[in-house]
Short mmCIF file of C-alpha atoms in Angstrom, two decimals:
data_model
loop_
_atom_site.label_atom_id
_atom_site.label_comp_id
_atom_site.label_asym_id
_atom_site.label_seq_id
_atom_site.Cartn_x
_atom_site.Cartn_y
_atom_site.Cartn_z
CA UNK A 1 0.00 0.00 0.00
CA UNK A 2 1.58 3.04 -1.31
CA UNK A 3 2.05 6.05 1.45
CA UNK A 4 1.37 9.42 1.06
CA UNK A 5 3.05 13.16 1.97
CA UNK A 6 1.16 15.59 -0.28
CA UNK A 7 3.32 18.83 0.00
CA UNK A 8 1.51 21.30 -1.51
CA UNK A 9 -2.01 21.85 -0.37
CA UNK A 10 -4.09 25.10 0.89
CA UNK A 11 -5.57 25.62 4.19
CA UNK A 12 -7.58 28.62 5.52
CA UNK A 13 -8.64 29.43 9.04
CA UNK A 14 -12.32 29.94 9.83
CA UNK A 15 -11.66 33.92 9.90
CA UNK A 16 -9.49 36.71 9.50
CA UNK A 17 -8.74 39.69 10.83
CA UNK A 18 -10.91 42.72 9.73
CA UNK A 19 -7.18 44.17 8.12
CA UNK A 20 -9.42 46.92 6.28
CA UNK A 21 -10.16 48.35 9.69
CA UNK A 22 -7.13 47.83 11.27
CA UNK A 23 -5.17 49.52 8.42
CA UNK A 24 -7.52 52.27 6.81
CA UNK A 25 -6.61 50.31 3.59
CA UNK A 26 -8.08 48.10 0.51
CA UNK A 27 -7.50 45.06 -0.87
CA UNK A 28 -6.97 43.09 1.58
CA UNK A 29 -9.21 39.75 1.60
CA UNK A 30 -11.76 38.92 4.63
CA UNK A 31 -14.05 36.00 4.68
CA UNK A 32 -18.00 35.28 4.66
CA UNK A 33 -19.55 31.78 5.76
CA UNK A 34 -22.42 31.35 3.73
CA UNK A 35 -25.68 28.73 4.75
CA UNK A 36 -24.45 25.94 2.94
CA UNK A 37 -21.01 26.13 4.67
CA UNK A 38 -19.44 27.05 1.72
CA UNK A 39 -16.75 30.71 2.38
CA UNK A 40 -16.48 33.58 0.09
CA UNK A 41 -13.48 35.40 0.14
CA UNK A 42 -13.92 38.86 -0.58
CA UNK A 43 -10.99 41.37 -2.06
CA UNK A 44 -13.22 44.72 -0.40
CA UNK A 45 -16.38 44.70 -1.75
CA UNK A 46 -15.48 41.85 -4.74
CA UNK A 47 -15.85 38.35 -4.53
CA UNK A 48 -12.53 36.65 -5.32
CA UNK A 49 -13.44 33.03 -4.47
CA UNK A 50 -16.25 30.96 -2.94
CA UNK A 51 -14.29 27.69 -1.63
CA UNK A 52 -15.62 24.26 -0.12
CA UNK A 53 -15.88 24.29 4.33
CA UNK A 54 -12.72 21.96 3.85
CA UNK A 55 -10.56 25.34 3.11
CA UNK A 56 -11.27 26.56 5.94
CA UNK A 57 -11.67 23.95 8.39
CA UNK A 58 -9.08 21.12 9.72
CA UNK A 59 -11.11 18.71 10.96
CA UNK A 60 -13.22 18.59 7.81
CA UNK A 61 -10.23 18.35 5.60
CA UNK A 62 -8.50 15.71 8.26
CA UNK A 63 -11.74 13.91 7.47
CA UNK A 64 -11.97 13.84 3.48
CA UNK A 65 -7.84 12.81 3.57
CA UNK A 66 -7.97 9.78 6.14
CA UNK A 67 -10.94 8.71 3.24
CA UNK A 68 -8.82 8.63 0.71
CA UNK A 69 -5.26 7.39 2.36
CA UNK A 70 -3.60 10.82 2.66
CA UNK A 71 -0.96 10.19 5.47
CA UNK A 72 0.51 13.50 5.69
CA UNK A 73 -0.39 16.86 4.30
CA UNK A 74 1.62 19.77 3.98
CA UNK A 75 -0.72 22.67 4.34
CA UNK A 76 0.34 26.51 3.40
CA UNK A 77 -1.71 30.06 3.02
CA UNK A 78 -3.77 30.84 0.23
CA UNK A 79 -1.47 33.27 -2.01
CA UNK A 80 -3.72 36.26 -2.37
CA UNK A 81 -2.93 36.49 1.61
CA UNK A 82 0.61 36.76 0.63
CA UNK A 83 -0.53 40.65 0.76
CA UNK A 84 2.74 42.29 -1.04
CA UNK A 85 0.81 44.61 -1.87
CA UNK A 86 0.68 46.57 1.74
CA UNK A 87 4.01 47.96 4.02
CA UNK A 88 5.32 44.89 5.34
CA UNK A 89 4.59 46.60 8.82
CA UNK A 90 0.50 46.45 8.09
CA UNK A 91 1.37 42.63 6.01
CA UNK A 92 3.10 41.22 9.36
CA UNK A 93 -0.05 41.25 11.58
CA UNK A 94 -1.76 38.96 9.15
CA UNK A 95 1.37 36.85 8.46
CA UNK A 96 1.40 35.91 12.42
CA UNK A 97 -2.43 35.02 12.55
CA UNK A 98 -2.07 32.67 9.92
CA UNK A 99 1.27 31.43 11.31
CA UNK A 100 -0.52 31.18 15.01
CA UNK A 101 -3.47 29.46 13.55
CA UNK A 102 -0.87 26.66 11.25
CA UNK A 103 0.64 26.37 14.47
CA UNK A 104 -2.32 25.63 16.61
CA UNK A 105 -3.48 22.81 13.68
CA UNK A 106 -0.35 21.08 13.85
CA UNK A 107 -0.89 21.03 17.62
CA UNK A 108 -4.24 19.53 17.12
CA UNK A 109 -3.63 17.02 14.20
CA UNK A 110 0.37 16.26 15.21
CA UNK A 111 0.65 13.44 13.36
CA UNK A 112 -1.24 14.30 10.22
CA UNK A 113 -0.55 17.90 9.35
CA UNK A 114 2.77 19.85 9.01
CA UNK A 115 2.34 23.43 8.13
CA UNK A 116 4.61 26.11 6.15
CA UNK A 117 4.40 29.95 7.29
CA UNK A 118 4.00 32.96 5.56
CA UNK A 119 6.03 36.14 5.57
CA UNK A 120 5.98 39.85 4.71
CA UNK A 121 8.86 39.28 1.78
CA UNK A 122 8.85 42.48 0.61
CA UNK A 123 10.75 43.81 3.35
CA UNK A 124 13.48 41.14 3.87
CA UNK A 125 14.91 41.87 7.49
CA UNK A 126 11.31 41.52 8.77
CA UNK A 127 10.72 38.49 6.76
CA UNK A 128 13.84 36.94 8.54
CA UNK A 129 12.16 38.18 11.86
CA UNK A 130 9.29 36.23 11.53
CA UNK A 131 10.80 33.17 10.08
CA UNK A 132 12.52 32.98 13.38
CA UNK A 133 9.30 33.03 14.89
CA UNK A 134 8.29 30.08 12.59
CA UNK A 135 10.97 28.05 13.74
CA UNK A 136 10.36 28.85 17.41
CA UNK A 137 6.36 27.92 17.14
CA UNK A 138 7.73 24.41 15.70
CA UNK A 139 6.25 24.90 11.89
CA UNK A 140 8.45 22.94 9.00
CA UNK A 141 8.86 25.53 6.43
CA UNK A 142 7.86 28.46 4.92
CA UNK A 143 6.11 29.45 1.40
CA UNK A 144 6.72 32.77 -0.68
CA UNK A 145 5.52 33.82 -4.14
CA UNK A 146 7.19 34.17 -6.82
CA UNK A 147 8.54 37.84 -6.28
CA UNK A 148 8.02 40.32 -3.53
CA UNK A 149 7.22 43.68 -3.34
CA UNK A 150 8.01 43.88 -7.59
CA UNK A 151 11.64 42.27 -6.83
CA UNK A 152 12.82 39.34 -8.48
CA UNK A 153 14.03 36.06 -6.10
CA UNK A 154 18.14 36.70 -6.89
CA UNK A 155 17.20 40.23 -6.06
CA UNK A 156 20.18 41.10 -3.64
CA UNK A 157 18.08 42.14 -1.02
CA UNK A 158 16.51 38.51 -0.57
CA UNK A 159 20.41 36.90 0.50
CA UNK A 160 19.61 37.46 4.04
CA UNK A 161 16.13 35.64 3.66
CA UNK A 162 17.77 32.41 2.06
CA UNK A 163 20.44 32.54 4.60
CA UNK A 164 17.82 32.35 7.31
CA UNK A 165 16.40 29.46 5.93
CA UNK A 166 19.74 27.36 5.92
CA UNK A 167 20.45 28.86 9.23
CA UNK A 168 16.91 27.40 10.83
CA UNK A 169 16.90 24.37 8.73
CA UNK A 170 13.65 25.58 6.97
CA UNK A 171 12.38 24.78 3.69
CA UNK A 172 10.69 27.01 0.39
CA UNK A 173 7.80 26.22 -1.11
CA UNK A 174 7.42 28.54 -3.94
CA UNK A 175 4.05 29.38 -5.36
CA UNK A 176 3.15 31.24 -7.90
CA UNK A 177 1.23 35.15 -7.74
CA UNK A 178 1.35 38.29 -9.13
CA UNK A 179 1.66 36.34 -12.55
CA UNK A 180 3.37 37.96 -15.14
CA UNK A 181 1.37 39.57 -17.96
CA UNK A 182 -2.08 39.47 -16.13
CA UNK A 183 -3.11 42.27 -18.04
CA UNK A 184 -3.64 40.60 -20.73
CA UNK A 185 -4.71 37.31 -19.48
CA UNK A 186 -8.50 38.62 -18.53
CA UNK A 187 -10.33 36.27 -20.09
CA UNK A 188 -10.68 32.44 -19.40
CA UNK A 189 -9.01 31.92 -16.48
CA UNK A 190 -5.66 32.60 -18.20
CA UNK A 191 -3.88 34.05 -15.51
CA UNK A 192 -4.55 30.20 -13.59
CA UNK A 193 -3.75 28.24 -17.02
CA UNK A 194 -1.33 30.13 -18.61
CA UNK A 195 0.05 32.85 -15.96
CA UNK A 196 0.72 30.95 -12.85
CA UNK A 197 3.18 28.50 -14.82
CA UNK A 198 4.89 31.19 -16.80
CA UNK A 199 5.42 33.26 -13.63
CA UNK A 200 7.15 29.85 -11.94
CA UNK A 201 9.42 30.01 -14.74
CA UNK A 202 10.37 33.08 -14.54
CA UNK A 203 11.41 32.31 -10.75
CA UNK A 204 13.16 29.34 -11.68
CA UNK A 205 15.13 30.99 -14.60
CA UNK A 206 15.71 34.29 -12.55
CA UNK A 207 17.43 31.89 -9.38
CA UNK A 208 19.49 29.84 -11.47
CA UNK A 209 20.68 32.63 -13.54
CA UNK A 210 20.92 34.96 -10.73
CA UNK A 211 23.44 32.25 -8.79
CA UNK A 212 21.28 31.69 -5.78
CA UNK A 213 21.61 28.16 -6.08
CA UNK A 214 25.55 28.34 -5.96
CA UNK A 215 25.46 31.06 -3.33
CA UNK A 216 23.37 29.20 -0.89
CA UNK A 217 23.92 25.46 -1.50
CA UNK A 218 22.04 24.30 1.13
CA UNK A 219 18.45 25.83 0.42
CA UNK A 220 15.44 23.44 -0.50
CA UNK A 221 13.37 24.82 -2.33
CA UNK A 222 10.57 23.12 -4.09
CA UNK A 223 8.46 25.09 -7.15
CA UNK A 224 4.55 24.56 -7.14
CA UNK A 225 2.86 23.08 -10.24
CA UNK A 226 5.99 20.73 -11.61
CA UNK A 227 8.23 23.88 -11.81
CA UNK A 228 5.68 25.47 -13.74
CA UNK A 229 6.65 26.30 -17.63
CA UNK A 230 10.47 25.54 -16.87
CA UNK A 231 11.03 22.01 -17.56
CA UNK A 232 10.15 22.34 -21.20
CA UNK A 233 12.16 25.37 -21.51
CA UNK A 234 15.06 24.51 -20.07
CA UNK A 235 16.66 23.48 -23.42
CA UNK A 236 16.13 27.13 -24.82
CA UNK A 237 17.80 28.77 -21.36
CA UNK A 238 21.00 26.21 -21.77
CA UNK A 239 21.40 27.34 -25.50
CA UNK A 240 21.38 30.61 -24.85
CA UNK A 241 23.59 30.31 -21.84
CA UNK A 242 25.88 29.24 -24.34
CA UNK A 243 25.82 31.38 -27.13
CA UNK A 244 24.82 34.66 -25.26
CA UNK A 245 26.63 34.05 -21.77
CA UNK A 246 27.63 38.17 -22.67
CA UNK A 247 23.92 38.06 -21.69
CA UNK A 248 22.60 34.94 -19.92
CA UNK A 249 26.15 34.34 -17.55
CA UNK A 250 26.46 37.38 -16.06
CA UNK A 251 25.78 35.89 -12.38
CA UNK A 252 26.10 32.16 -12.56
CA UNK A 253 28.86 30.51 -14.64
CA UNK A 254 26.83 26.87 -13.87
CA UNK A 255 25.16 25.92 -17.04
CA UNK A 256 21.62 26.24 -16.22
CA UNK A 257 20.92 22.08 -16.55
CA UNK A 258 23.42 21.31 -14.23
CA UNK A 259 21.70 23.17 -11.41
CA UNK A 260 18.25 20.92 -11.94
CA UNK A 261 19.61 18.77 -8.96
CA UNK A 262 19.19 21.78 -6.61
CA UNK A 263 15.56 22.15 -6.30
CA UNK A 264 12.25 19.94 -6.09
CA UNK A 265 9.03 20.54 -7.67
CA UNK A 266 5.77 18.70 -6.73
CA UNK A 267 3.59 16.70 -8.85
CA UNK A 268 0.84 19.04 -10.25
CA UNK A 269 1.20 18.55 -13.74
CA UNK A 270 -2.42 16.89 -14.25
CA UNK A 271 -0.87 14.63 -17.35
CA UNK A 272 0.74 11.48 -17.53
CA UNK A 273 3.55 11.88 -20.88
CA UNK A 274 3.96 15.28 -18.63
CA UNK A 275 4.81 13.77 -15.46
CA UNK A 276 7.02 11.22 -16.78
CA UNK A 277 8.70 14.04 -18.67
CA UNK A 278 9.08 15.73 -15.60
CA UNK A 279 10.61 12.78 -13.76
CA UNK A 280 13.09 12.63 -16.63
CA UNK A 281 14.06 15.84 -16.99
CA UNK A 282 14.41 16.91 -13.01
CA UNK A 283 15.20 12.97 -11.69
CA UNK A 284 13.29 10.83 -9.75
CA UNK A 285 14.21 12.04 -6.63
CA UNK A 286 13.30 15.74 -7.10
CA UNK A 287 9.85 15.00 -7.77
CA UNK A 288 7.26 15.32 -4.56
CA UNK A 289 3.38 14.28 -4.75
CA UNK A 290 1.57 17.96 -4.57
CA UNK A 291 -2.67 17.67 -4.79
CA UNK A 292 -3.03 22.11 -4.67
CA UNK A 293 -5.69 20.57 -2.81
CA UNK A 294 -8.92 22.05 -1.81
CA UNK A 295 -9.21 23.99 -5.47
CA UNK A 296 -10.42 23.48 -8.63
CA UNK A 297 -7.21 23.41 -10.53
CA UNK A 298 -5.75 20.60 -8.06
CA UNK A 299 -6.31 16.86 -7.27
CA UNK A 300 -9.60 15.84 -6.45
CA UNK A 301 -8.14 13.08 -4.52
CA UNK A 302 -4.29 13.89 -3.15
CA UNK A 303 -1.69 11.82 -5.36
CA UNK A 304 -4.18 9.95 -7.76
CA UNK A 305 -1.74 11.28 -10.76
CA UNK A 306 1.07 9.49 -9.15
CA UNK A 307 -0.49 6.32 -7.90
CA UNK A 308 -2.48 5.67 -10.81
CA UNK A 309 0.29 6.47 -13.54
CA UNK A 310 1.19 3.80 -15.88
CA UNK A 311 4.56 5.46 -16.71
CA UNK A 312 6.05 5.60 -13.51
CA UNK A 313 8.24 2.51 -11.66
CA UNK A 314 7.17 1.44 -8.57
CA UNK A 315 10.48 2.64 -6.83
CA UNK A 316 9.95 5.37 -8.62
CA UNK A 317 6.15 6.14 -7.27
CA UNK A 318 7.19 5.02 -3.88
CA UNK A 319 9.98 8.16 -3.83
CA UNK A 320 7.06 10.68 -5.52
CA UNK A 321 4.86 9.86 -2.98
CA UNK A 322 7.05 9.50 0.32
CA UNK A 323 10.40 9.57 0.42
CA UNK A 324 11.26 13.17 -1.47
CA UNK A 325 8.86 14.79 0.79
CA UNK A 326 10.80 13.80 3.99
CA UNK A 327 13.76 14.61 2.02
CA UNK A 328 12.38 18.39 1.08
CA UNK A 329 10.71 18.83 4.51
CA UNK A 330 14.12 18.04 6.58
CA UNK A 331 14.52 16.86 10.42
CA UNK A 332 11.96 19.72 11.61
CA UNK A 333 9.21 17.75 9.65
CA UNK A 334 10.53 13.86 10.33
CA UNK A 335 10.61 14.64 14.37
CA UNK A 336 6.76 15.61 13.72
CA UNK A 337 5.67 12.53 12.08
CA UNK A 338 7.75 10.01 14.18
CA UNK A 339 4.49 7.82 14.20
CA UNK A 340 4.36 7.15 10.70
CA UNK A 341 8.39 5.76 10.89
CA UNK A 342 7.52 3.44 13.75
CA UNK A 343 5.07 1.47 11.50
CA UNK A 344 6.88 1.47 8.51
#
């Protein structure tokens, strides 16, 4: 029986704070339970997203993933909360009610959930203040978008961030937001289907070109959605590495292939010739089972993809759904789930 760490799923707490009234500002997003259960989140007076009670409640979504053999789920924020948009001073008191509440469901569900934080990113020093805080109220990890604040991830002004995380022993999820090009990407729901995994790219492209990778060996980082666009492109960034490096190697002197052992990316690829492609391309070991579970545009059932794929090796299913997980997550997540090692 094949076991499960799904690393990249959404969780929500039953409120928020009323951050329009605290701040005197707009867009940020509050929440509205509705009579079927259901929650609207509202961006001021604009519904952004009605989700299922299972977004917003841990014991429902404990529930629906002991039904369908979900050992272990990662849970993280809901990116719009990310809030870059505010001073990082306003963006801090929501970061540490969500980071309180992760905190309090891992305390509940110890041997079931493991919870990333959230920071304000786009002021650095006070991101590293309250990823110290993360450490200290026991969560595994932390997730960021995909820039901060308009900055790039090798932006200078993010070293001390990734230096933090080696320092604490935390991991990166990186999710997508702010996509690229949204503009233009109005109309069916291309900013989901087209943005989100151009915008991952872009992050991937901009750290390995922008030598984070070599400057901080020791990071794990894994990229939401299979690494988004990257994968495929990767051919395109190694050729021009080489004939433009007057343009492409100004920062890293790795060629840009070499670094794919650096990083994980989860599952979320919602093809099978994809995921075997992706297997391929980043190895079988850098490959984690990730559901983007409650939404639309993830799993219906955590892992199905992986455990149902008639491309993939047992070994190699048995590393996508388990044992690259434990290796991404570290010793903070592994001392969590000490249970699930005793009967294995």
């Amino acid at each position: 029986m094949n076991r499960l760490i799904d690393v990249h799923a959404h969780l929500l707490p039953p409120e928020l704070p009323d951050m329009k009234a605290l701040t005197g500002g707009s867009g940020w997003i509050s929440l509205d339970t509705n009579a079927d259960g259901r929650v609207t989140m509202r961006q001021d007076e604009h519904v952004f997203r009605t989700v299922e009670p299972e977004c917003c409640c841990a014991d429902r979504r404990r529930e629906f993933n002991d039904a369908h053999g979900v050992d272990v789920q990662v849970v993280s924020t809901v990116p719009v909360l990310f809030s870059d948009f505010a001073p990082a001073s306003e963006a801090l008191h929501l970061h540490q009610f969500l980071n309180d509440h992760f905190a309090e469901v891992q305390h509940r569900h110890p041997d079931h959930f493991v919870a990333l934080g959230t920071v304000p990113l786009q002021e650095p020093q006070m991101a590293v203040q309250e990823l110290r805080r993360i450490a200290e109220i026991g969560l595994v990890g932390v997730q960021i978008g995909t820039q901060a604040g308009g900055r790039e991830l090798d932006d200078l002004q993010f070293d001390p961030f990734w230096e933090a995380c080696v320092q604490l022993d935390l991991p990166i999820l990186i999710h997508p937001w702010n996509m690229l090009g949204s503009e233009r990407m109005g109309r069916h729901w291309l900013q989901w289907l087209v943005g989100m995994p151009s915008e991952t790219a872009l992050a991937v492209a901009s750290m390995m070109l922008g030598g984070v990778f070599e400057k901080h060996p020791d990071l794990r980082v894994c990229f939401a959605h299979g690494g988004g666009a990257f994968p495929f492109i990767l051919g395109r960034v190694d050729h021009g590495f080489r004939m433009r490096p007057d343009l492409v190697a100004t920062k890293s002197q790795s060629l840009p292939s070499s670094l794919m052992g650096r990083f994980w990316v989860d599952s979320g690829v919602h093809d099978d010739d994809a995921l075997r492609f992706l297997v391929d391309r980043i190895g079988s070991d850098r490959v984690c089972a990730g559901s983007d579970a409650p939404f639309p545009l993830g799993e219906a059932v955590p892992g199905e993809s992986v455990i149902q794929s008639q491309q993939l090796t047992q070994d190699e299913r048995q590393r996508i759904l388990w044992d690259n997980a434990l290796a991404f997550l570290g010793d903070r997540a592994r001392g969590r789930l000490q249970n699930h090692f005793s009967h294995a």
